[in-house]
Coordinates of C-alpha atoms and ligand atoms in Angstrom, one line a residue:
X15 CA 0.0 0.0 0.0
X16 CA 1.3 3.6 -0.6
X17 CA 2.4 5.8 2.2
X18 CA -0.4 7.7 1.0
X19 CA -2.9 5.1 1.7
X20 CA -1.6 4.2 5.4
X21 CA -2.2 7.8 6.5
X22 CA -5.5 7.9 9.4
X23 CA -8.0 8.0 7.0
X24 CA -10.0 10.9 9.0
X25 CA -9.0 13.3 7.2
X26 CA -7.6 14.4 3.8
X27 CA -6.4 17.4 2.4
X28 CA -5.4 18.8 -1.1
X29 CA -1.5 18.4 0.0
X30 CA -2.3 14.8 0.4
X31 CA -3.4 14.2 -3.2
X32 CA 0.0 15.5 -4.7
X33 CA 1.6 12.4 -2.7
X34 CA -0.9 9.9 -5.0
X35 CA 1.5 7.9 -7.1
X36 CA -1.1 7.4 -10.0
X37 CA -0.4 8.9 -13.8
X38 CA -0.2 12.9 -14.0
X39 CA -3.8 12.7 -15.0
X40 CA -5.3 10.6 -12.4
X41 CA -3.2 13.0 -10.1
X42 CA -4.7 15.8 -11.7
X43 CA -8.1 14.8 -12.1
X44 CA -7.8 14.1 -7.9
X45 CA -6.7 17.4 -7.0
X46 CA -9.3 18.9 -9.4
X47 CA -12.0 17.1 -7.1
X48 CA -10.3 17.2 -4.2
X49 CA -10.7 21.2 -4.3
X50 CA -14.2 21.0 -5.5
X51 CA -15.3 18.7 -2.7
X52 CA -13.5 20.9 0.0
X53 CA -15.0 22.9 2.5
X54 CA -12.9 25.1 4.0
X55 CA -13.5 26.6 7.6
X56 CA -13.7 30.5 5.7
X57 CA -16.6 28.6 4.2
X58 CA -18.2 26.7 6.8
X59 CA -18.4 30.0 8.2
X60 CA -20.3 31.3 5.4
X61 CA -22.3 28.1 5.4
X62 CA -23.1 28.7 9.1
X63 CA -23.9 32.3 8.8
X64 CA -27.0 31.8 5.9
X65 CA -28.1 29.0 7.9
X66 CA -29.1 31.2 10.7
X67 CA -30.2 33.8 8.3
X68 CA -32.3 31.3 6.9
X69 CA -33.5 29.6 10.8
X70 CA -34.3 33.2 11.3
X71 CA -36.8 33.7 8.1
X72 CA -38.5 30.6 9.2
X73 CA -39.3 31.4 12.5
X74 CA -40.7 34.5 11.3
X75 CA -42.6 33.9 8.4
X76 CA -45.2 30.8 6.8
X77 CA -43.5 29.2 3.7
X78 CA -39.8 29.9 4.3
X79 CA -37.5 27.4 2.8
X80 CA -36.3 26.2 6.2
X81 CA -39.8 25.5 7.2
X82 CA -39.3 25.6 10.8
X83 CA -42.2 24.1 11.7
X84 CA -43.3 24.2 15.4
X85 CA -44.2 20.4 16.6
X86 CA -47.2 21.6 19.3
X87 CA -44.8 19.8 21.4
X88 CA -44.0 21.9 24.5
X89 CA -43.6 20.3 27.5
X90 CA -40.0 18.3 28.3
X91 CA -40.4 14.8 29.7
X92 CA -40.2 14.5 33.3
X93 CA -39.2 10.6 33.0
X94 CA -42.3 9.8 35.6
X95 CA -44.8 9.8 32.8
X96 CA -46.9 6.2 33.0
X97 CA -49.1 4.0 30.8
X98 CA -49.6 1.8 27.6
X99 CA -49.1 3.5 24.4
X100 CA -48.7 2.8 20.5
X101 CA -45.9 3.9 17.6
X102 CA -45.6 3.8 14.6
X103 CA -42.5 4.8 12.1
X104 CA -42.8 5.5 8.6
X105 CA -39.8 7.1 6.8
X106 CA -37.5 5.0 5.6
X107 CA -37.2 1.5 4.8
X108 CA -39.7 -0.5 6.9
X109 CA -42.5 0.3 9.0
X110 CA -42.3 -0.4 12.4
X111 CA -44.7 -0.5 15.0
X112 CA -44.4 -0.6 18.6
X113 CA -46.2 -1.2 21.8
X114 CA -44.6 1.1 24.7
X115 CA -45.1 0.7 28.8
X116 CA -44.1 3.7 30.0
X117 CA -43.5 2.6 33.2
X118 CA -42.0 5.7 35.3
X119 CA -38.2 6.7 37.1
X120 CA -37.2 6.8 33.2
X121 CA -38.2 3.1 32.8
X122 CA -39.5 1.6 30.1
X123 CA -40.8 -1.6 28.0
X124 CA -40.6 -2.0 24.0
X125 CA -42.4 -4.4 22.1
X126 CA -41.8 -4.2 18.3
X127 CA -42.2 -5.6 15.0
X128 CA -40.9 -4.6 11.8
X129 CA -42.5 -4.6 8.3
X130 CA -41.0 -4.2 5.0
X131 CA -42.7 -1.3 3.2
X132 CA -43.2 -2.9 -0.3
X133 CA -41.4 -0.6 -3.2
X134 CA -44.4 0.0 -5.3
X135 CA -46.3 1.0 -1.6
X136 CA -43.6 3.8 -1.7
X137 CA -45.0 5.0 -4.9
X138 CA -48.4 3.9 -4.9
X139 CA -51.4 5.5 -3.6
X140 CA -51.5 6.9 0.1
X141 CA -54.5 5.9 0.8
X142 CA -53.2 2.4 0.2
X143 CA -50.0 2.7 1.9
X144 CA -52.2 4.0 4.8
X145 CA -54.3 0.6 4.8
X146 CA -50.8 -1.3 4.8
X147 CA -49.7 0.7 8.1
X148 CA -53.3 -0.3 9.3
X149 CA -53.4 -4.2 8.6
X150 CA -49.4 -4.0 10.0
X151 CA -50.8 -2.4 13.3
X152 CA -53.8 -5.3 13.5
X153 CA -51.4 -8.4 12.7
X154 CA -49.1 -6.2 15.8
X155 CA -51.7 -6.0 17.8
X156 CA -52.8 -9.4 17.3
X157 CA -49.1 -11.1 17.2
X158 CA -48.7 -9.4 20.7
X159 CA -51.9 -10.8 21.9
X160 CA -53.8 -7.1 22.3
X161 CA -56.2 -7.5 19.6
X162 CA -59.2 -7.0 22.0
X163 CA -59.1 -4.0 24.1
X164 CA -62.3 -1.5 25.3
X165 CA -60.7 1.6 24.9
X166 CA -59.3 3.2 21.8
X167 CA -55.7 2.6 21.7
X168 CA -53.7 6.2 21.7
X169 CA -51.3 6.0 18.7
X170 CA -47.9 8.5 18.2
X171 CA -47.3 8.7 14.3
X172 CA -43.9 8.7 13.5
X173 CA -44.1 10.2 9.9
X174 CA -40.5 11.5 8.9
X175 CA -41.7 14.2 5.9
X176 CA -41.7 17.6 6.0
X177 CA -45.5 18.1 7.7
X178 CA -47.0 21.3 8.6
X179 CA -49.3 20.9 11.3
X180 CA -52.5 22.6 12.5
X181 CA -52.5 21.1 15.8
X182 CA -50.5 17.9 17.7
X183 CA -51.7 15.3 14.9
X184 CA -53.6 17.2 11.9
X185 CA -51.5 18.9 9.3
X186 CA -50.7 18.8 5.8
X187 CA -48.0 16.8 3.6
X188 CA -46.1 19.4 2.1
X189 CA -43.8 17.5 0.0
X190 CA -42.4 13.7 -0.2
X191 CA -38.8 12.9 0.4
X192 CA -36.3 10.2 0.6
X193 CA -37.9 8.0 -2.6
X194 CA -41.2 8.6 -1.4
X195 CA -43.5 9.7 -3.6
X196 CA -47.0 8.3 -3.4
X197 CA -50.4 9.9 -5.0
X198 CA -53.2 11.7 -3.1
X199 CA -51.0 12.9 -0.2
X200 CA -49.0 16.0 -0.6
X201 CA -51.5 18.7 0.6
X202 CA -53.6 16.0 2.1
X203 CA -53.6 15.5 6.2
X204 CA -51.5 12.2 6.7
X205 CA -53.2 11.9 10.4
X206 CA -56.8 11.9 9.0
X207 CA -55.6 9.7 6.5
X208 CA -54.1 7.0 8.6
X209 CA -57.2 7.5 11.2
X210 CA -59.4 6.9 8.4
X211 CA -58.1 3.4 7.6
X212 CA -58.0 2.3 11.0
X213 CA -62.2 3.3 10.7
X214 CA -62.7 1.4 7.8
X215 CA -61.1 -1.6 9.4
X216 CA -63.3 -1.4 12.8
X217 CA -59.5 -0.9 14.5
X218 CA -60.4 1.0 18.2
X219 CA -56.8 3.2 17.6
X220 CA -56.5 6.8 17.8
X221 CA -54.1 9.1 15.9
X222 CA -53.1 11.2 18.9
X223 CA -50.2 12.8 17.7
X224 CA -48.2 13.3 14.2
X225 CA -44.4 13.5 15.1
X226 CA -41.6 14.0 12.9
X227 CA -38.8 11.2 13.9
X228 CA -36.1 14.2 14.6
X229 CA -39.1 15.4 17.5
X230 CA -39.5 12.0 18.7
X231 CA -35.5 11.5 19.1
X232 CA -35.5 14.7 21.0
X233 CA -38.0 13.7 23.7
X234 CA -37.0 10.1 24.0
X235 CA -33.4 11.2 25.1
X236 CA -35.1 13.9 27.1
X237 CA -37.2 11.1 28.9
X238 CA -33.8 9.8 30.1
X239 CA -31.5 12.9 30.1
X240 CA -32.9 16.2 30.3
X241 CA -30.0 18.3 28.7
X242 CA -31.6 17.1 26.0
X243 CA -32.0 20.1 23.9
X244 CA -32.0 18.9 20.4
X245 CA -32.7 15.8 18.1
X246 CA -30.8 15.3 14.6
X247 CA -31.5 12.7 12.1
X248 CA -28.1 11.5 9.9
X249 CA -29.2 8.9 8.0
X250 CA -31.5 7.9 5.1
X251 CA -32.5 11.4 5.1
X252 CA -31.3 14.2 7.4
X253 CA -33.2 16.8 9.6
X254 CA -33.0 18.5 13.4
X255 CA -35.4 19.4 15.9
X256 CA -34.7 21.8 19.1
X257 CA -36.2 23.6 22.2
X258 CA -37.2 26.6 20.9
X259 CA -38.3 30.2 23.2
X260 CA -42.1 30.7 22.0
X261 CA -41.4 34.1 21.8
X262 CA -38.5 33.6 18.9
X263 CA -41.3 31.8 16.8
X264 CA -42.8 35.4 15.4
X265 CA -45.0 33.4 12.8
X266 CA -47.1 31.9 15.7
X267 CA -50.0 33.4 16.0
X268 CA -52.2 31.3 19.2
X269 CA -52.5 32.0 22.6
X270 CA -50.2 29.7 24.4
X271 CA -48.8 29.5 27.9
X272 CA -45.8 27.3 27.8
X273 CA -42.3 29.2 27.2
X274 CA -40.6 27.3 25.0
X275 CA -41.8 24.4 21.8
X276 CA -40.0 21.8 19.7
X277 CA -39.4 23.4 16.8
X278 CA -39.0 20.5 13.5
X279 CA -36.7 22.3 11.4
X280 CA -37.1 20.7 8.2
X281 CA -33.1 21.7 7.9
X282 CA -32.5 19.6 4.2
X283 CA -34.3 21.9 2.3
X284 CA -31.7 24.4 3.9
X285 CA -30.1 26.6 1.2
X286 CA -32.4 25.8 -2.0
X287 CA -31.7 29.1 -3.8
X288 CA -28.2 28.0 -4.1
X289 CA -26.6 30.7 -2.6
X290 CA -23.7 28.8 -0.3
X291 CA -23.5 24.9 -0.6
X292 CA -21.1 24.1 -3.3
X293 CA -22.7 22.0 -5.6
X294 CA -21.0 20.3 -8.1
X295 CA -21.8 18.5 -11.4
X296 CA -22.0 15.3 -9.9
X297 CA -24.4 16.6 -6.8
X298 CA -26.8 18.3 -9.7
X299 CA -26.8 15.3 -11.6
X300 CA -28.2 13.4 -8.6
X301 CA -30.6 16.2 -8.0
X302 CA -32.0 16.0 -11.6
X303 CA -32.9 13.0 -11.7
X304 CA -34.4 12.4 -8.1
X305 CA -37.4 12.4 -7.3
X306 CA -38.1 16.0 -5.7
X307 CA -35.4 17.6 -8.1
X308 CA -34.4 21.6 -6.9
X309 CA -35.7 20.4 -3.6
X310 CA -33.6 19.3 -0.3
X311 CA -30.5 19.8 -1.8
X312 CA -28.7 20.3 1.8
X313 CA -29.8 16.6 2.4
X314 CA -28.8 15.3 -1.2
X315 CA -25.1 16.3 0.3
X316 CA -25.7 14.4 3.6
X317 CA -27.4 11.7 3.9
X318 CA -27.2 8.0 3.6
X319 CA -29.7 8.0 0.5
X320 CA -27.7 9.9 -1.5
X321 CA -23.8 9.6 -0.7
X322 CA -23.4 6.6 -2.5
X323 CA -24.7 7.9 -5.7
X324 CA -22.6 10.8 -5.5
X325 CA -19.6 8.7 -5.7
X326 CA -20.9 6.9 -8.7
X327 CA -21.5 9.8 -10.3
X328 CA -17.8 10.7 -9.7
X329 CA -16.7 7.2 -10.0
X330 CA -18.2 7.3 -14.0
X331 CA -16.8 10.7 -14.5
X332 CA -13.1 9.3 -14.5
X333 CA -14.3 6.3 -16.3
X334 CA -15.3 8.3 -19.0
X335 CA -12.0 10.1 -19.1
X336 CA -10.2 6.6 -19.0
X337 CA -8.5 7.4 -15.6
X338 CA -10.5 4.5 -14.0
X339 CA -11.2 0.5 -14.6
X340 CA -9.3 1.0 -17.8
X341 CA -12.2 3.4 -18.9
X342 CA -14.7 -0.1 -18.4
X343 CA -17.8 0.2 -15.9
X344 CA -20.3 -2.9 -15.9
X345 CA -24.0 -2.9 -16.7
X346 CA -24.5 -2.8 -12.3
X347 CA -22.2 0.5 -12.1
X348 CA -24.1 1.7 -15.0
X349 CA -27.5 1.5 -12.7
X350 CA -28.8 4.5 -10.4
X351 CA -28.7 3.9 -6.9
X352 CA -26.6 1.1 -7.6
X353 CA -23.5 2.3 -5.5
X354 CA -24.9 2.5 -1.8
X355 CA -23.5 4.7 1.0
X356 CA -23.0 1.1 2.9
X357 CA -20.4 0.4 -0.3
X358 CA -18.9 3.7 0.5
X359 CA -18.5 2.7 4.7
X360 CA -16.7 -0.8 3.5
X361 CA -14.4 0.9 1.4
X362 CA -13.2 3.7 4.1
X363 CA -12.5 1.2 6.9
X364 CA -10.5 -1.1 4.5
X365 CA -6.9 -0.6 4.8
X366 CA -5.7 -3.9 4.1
X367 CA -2.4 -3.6 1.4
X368 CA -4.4 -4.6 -1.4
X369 CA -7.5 -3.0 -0.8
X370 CA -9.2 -6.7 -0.7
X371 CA -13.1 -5.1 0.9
X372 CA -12.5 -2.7 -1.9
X373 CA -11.9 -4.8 -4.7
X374 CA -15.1 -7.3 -3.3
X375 CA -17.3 -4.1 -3.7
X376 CA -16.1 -3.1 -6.5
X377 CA -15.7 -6.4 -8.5
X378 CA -18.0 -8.7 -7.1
X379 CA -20.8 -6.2 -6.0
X380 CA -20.6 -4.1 -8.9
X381 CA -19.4 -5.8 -11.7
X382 CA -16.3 -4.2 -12.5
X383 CA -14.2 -6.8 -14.5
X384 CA -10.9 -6.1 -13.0
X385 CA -9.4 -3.3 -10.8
X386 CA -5.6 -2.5 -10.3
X387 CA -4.8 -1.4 -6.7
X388 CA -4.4 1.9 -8.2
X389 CA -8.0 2.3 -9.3
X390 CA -9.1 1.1 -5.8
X391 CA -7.1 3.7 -3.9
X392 CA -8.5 6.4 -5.9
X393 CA -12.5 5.2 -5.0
X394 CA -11.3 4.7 -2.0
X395 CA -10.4 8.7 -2.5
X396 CA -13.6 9.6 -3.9
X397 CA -15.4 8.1 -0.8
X398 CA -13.5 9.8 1.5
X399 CA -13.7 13.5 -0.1
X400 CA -17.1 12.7 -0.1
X401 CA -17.8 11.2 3.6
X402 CA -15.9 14.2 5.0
X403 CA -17.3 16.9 3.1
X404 CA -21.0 15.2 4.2
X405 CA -19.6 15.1 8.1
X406 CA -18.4 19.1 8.0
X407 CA -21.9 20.4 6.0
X408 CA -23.5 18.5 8.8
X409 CA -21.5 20.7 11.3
X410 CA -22.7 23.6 9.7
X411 CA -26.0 22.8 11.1
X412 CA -25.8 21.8 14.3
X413 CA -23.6 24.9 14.2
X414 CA -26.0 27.3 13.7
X415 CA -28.2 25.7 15.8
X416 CA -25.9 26.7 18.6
X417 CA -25.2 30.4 17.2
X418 CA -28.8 30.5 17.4
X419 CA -29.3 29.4 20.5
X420 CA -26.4 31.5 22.1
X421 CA -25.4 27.6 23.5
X422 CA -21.7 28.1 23.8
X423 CA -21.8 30.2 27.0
X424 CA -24.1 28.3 28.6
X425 CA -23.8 24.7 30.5
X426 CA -22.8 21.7 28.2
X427 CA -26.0 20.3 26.5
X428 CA -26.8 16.9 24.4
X429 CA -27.7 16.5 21.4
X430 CA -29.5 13.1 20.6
X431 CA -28.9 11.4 16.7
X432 CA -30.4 8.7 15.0
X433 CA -29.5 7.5 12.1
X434 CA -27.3 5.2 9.9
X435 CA -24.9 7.5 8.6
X436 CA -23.9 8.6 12.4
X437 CA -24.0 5.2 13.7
X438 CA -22.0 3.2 10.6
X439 CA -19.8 5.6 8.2
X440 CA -16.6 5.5 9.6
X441 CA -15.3 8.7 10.8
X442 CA -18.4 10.4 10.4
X443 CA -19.0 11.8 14.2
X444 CA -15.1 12.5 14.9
X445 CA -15.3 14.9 11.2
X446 CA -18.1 16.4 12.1
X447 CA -16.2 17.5 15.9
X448 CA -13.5 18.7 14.1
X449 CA -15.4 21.0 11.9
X450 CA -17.1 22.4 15.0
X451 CA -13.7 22.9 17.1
X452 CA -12.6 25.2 13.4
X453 CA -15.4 27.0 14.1
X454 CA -15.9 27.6 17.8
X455 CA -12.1 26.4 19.3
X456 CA -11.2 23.1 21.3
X457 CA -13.7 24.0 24.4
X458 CA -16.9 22.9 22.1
X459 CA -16.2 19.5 23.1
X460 CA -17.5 20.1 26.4
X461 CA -19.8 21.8 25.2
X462 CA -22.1 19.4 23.3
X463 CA -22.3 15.6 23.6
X464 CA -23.8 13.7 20.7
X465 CA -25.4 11.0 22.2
X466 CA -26.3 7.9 20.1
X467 CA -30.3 7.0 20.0
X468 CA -32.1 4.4 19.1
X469 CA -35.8 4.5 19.9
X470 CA -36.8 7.9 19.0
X471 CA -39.9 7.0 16.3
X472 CA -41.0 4.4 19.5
X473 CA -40.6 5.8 22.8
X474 CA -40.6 9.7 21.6
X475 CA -43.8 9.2 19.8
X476 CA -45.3 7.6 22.7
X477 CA -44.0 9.9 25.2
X478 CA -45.8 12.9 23.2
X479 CA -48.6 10.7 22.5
X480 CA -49.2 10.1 26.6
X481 CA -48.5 14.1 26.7
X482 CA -51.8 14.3 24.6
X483 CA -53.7 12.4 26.1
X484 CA -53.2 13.5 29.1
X485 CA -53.9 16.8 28.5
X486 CA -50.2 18.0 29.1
Ligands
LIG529 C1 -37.6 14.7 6.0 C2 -37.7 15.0 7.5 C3 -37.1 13.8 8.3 C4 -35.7 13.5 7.8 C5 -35.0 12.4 8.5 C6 -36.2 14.2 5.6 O1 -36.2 13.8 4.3 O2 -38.0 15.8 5.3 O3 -39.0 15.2 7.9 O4 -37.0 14.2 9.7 O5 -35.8 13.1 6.4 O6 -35.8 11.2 8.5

């Protein structure tokens, strides 16, 4: 392996490149990507600045890019709350549904069952995908031995899209994200939807509460730790949530007593008039031809959908310019989506001499007849420019989160994450603290903990679900 290669693979820079024993041309062709995937800290800077410009607008005004939505969520959990409660989490891959006994002192007891969502659900009708969700909550309810109960069941709605909402579980779609894209919805009230189903199938459940996943993270750390002051999402898709002063929210226009609110920030759509994030040819080509093109472009950069495709992109670039493969791809590289961001995670934690995981990816998963070690190292590259540039935009927003919030000066605080990309790409969470020391200096550290969590869409939904019903 080059000395190149056996660097710590947590960080690259543009000197780096120069060292890469490839031709003059795959040299060159590095460098040029190299310095078009860079994001210095001048820029971060510029990165964090519009996104509090842009936090700003949405608390202020309706229809703002960065939606800031407020959640009708307002009270933090105390950890005592008690009782039997239902979730459901729709966002991603599978549905899952859950049974919750919230059982006080921070205690408490998950039952859960997962269900593939069928592709053509995804992209179906809404009203069918809402009977799916429906007949999975019954065969639940019934695999778990609940299926007869006398009163109506109260229900937490995990629905990770951008929703605005009206009150604690009626709002409107407002678009679809993440491969989503089913008919009859956007505009439509996914609550009433769901609630209808569970009518026509004589199912005693009530939708007490819509909650965006980022929400639910936020108040199932807060049951258990109440520094809690923020929830992020990094993985399929990407999004935060955080306590915010009622009195900051200008746009809100009710009478309401409690001082502060969970605000859903709907922070991928951060930045869609192009003014900061460098985009480059191979992050517009993704954006064309997803499904919710000009849209979300802050999460096209981040998240675990998208990565992988990114480096394909790039990846078919140097092909083209024979620097890669001997100019060959295979029928499998030549497929969208066919690259995943798990691909990308294999590669950056192989450092065996020959690249071995690397050449199994490459050859074996994606067809590529034969690789040299050389082609290998410089995937291996592209993965890594990527990865890091993904881990420092995401600073940028938990950056401005804490501009916002004036957090620095205050006592250290948690932030909770979900989400694969934070749990699996290698190096993700350490890139991501070294883009916030650049910003704010070593002491930042202490000053925010990211804390791993699992069960947001479960126990946060039925945490704010129990809130509901209980009047809180
Ligand atoms: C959605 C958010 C969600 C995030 C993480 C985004 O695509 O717009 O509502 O929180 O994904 O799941």
């Amino acid at each position: 392996m080059s000395a190149w290669l056996s660097r710590k693979v947590s960080s690259l820079n543009l000197q780096e490149l120069n060292e890469f024993d490839g031709s003059q041309e795959q040299k060159q062709a590095l460098k040029e990507l190299g310095k078009e995937f860079e994001i210095t800290t001048e820029k971060l800077r510029s990165i964090v600045k519009q996104f509090t410009f842009e936090m700003q607008k949405g608390l202020e005004r309706h229809g703002a890019k960065v939606a800031m939505i407020p959640s009708f969520v307002t009270g933090k959990p105390t950890g005592m709350e008690s009782g039997t409660y239902l979730a459901i989490d729709l966002g991603g891959t599978n549905l899952r549904v859950c049974k919750v006994d919230l059982l006080g002192n921070g205690k408490v007891e998950i039952q859960q069952q997962k269900y593939i969502v069928p592709e053509a659900m995804k992209t179906g009708e809404m009203r069918q995908l809402c009977d799916f969700i429906a007949d999975s909550v019954d065969m639940f309810l019934t695999e778990i031995d609940t299926d007869s109960y006398s009163e109506a069941l109260q229900l937490g709605f995990t629905f990770s899209f951008p929703v605005n909402l009206r009150t604690i579980n009626r709002g409107n779609l407002m678009q679809w994200t993440k491969g989503y894209c089913c008919t009859g919805a956007i505009g439509k009230d996914p609550g009433l939807m769901l609630q209808d189903s569970f009518r026509r199938k004589n199912m005693k459940v009530n939708v007490a509460a819509i909650v965006n996943d980022t929400v639910g993270t936020l108040m199932a750390h807060a049951y258990r730790d109440p520094t809690t002051f923020m929830g992020i999402i990094f993985g399929t898709g990407t999004n935060a949530a955080y306590f915010e002063k009622m009195d900051n929210i200008t746009k809100w226009e009710d009478d309401i007593t409690s001082e502060e609110m969970v605000v859903n920030m709907e922070w991928g759509a951060f930045d869609e008039e192009r003014r900061v994030l460098p985009m480059t040819i191979y992050d517009n080509r993704l954006d064309r031809e997803s499904i919710n093109p000009g849209t979300h472009i802050y999460e096209k950069m981040i998240s675990g959908m998208y990565l992988g495709e990114i480096v394909r992109n790039m990846t078919l670039g140097l092909v083209d310019r024979q620097l890669l493969f001997d100019g060959k791809s295979s029928p499998e590289m030549n497929k969208k989506w066919s690259f995943e961001t798990s691909h990308m995670s294999a590669i950056e934690i192989d450092t065996s001499s020959d690249l071995a995981d690397t050449q199994y990816v490459l050859e074996t998963v994606l067809g590529i007849p034969s690789t040299t070690l050389m082609d290998r190292e410089m995937v291996k590259t592209l993965c890594r420019l990527v990865g890091i540039r993904a881990a420092r935009l995401s600073a940028a927003g938990v950056a401005a989160v804490m501009t916002h919030c004036n957090l620095l000066p205050q006592d250290a605080c948690t932030a909770a994450v979900d989400g694969s990309v934070f749990e699996f790409y290698p190096h993700f969470s350490h890139n991501m603290m070294k883009a916030l020391k650049e910003l704010f200096g070593e002491e930042v550290e202490q000053k925010i903990k990211f804390s791993q969590s699992h069960d947001g869409s479960g126990l946060g939904a039925a945490v704010i679900a129990m809130q509901v019903s209980k009047g809180n």
